[in-house]
PDB file of C-alpha atoms and ligand atoms in Angstrom:
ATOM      1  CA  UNK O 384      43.559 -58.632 -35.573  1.00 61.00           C
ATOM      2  CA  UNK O 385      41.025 -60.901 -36.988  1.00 67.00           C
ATOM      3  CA  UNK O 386      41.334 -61.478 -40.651  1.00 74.00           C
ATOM      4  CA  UNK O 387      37.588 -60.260 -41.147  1.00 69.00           C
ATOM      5  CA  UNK O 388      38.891 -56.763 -39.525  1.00 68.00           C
ATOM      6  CA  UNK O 389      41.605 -56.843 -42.051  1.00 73.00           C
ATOM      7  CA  UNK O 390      39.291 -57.062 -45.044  1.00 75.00           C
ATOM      8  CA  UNK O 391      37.322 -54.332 -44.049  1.00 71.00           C
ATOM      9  CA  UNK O 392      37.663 -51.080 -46.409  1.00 69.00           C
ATOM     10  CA  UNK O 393      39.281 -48.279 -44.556  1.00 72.00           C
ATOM     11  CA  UNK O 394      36.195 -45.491 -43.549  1.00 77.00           C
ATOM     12  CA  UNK O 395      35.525 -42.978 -45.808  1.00 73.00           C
ATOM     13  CA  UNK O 396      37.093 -44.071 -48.579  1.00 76.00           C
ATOM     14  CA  UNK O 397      35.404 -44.229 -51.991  1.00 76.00           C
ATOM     15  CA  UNK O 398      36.657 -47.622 -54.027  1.00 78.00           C
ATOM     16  CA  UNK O 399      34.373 -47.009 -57.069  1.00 81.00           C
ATOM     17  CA  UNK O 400      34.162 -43.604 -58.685  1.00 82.00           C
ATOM     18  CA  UNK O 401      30.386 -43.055 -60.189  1.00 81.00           C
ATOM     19  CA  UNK O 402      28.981 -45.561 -57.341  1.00 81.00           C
ATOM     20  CA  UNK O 403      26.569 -43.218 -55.607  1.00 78.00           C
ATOM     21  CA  UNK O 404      23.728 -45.151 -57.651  1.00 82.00           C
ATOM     22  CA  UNK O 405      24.382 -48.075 -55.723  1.00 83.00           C
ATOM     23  CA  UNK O 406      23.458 -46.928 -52.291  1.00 80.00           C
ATOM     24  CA  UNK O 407      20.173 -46.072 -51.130  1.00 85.00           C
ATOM     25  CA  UNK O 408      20.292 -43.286 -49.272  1.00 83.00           C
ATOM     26  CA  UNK O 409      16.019 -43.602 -49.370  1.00 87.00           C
ATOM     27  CA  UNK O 410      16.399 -45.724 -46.343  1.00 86.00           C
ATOM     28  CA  UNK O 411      17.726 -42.613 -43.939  1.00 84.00           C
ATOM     29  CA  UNK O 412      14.991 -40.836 -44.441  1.00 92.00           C
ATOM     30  CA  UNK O 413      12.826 -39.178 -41.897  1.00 94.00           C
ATOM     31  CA  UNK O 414      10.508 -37.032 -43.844  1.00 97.00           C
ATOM     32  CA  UNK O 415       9.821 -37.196 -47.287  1.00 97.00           C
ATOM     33  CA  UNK O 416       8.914 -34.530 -50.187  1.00 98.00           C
ATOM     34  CA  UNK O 417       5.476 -34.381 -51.551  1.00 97.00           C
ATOM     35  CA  UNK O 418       4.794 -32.703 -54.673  1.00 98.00           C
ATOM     36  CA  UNK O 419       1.553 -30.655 -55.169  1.00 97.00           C
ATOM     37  CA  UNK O 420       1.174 -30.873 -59.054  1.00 96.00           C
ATOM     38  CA  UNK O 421      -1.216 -28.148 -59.065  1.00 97.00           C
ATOM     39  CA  UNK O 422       0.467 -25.680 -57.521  1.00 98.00           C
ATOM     40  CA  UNK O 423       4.100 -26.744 -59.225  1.00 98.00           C
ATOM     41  CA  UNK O 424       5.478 -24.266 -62.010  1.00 98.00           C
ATOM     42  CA  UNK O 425       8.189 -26.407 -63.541  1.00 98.00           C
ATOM     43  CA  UNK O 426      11.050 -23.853 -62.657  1.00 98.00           C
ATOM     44  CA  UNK O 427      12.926 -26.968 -61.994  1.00 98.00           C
ATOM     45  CA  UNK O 428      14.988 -24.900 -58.830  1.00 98.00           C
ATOM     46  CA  UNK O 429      14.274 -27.981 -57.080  1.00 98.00           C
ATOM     47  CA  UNK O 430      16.346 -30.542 -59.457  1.00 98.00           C
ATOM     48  CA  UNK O 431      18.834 -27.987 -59.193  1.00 98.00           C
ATOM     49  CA  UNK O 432      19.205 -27.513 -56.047  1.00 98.00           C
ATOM     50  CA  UNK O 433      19.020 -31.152 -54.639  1.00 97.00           C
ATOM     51  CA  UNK O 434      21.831 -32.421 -53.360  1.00 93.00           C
ATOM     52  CA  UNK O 435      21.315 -36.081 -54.422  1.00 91.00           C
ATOM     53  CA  UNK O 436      19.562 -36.216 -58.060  1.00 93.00           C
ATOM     54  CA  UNK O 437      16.520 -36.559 -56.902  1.00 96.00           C
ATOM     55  CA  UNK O 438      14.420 -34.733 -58.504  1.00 98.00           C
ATOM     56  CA  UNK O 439      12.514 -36.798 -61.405  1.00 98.00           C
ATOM     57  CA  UNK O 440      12.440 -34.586 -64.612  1.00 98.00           C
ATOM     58  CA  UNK O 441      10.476 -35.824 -67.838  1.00 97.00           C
ATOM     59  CA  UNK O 442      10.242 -34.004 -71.235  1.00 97.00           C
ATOM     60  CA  UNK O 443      11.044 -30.552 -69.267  1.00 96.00           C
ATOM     61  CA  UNK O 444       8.808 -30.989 -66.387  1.00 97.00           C
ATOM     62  CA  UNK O 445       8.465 -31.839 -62.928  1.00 97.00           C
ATOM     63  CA  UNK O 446       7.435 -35.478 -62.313  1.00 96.00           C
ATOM     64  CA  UNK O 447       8.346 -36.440 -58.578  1.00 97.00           C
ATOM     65  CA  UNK O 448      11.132 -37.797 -56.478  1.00 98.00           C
ATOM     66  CA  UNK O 449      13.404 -40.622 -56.391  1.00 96.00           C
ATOM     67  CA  UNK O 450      12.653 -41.841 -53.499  1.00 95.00           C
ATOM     68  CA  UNK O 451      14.997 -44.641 -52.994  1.00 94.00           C
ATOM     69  CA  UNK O 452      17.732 -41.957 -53.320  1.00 95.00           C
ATOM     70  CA  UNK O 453      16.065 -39.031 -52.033  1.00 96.00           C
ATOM     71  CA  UNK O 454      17.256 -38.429 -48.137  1.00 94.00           C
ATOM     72  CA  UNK O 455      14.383 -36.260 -47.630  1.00 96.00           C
ATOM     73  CA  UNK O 456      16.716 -33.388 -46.772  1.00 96.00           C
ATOM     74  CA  UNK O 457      13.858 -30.775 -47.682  1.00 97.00           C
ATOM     75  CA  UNK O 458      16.581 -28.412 -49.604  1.00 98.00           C
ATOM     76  CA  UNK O 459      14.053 -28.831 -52.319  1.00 98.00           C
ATOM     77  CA  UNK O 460      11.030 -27.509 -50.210  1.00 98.00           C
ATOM     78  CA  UNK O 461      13.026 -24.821 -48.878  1.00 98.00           C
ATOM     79  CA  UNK O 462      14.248 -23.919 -52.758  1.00 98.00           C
ATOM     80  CA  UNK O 463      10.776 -24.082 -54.428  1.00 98.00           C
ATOM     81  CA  UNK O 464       9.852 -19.937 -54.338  1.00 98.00           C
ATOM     82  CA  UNK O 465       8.083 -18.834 -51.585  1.00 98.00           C
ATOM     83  CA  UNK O 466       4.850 -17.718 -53.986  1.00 97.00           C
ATOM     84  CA  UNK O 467       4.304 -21.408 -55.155  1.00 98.00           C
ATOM     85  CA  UNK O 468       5.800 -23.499 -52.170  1.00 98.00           C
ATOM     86  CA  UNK O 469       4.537 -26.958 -54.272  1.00 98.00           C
ATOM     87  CA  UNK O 470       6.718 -29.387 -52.154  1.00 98.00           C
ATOM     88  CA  UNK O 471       5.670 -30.341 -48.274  1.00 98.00           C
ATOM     89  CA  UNK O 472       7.864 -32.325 -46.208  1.00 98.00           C
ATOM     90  CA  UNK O 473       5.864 -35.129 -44.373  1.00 97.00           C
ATOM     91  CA  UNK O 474       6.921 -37.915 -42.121  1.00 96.00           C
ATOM     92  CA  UNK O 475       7.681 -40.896 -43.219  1.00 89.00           C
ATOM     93  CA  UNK O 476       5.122 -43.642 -42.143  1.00 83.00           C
ATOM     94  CA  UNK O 477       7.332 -47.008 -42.407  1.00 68.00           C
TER      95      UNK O 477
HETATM   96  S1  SF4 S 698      14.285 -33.912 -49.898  1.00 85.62           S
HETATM   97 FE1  SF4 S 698      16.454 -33.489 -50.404  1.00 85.62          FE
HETATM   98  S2  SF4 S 698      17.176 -35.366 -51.368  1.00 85.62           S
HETATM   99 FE2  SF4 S 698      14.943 -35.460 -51.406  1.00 85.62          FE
HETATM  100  S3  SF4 S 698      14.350 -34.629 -53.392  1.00 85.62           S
HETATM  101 FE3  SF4 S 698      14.310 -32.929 -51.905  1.00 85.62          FE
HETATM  102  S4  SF4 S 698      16.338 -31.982 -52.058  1.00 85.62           S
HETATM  103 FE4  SF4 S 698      16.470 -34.021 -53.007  1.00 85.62          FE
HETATM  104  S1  SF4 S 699      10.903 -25.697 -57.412  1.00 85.62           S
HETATM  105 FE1  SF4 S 699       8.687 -25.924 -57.014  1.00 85.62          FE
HETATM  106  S2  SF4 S 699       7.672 -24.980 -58.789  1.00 85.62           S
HETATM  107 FE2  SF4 S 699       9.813 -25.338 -59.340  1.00 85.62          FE
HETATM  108  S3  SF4 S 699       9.793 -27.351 -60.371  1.00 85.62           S
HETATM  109 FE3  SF4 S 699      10.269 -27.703 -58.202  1.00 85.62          FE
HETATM  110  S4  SF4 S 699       8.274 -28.117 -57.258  1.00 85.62           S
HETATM  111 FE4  SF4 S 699       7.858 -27.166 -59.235  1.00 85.62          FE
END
């Protein structure tokens, strides 16, 4: 085996606890959340719900995404009640 094979870190394994920070899981993304400001309620269901920390919350309220983190999943679309619906999911144009 070459020794660069050997130094590789076995798959799946996690090395450094807390490290989810340092990978940008922005860059899979196919669609990405949209917030309509108007329509949004500040429930905050969506920074609940999303699976990745996301959701940007300032002094209580709704702000926007993190969108070099965000994975554009849509779990917060889908979570946002149906009689507001202030997130679309929209391709990403790269
Ligand atoms: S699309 Fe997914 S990852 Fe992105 S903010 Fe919404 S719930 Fe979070
Ligand atoms: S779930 Fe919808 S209404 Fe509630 S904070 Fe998120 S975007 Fe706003």
């Amino acid at each position: 085996m070459a020794d660069s094979a050997k130094k590789m870190p076995l798959g799946g394994v996690i090395e450094k606890a807390g490290s989810a920070d340092d990978y940008f899981t922005g860059d899979w993304r196919k669609l990405k959340p949209v917030l309509d400001g108007e329509k949004c309620t500040n429930c905050l269901i969506c920074w609940v719900m999303c699976p990745d920390s996301a959701v940007i919350v300032e002094d209580g309220k709704m702000v926007g995404f993190d969108m070099e983190h965000c994975k554009g999943c849509g779990i917060c679309a889908v979570e946002c009640p149906d009689k507001i619906k202030a997130i679309d999911m929209e391709e990403e144009v790269s």
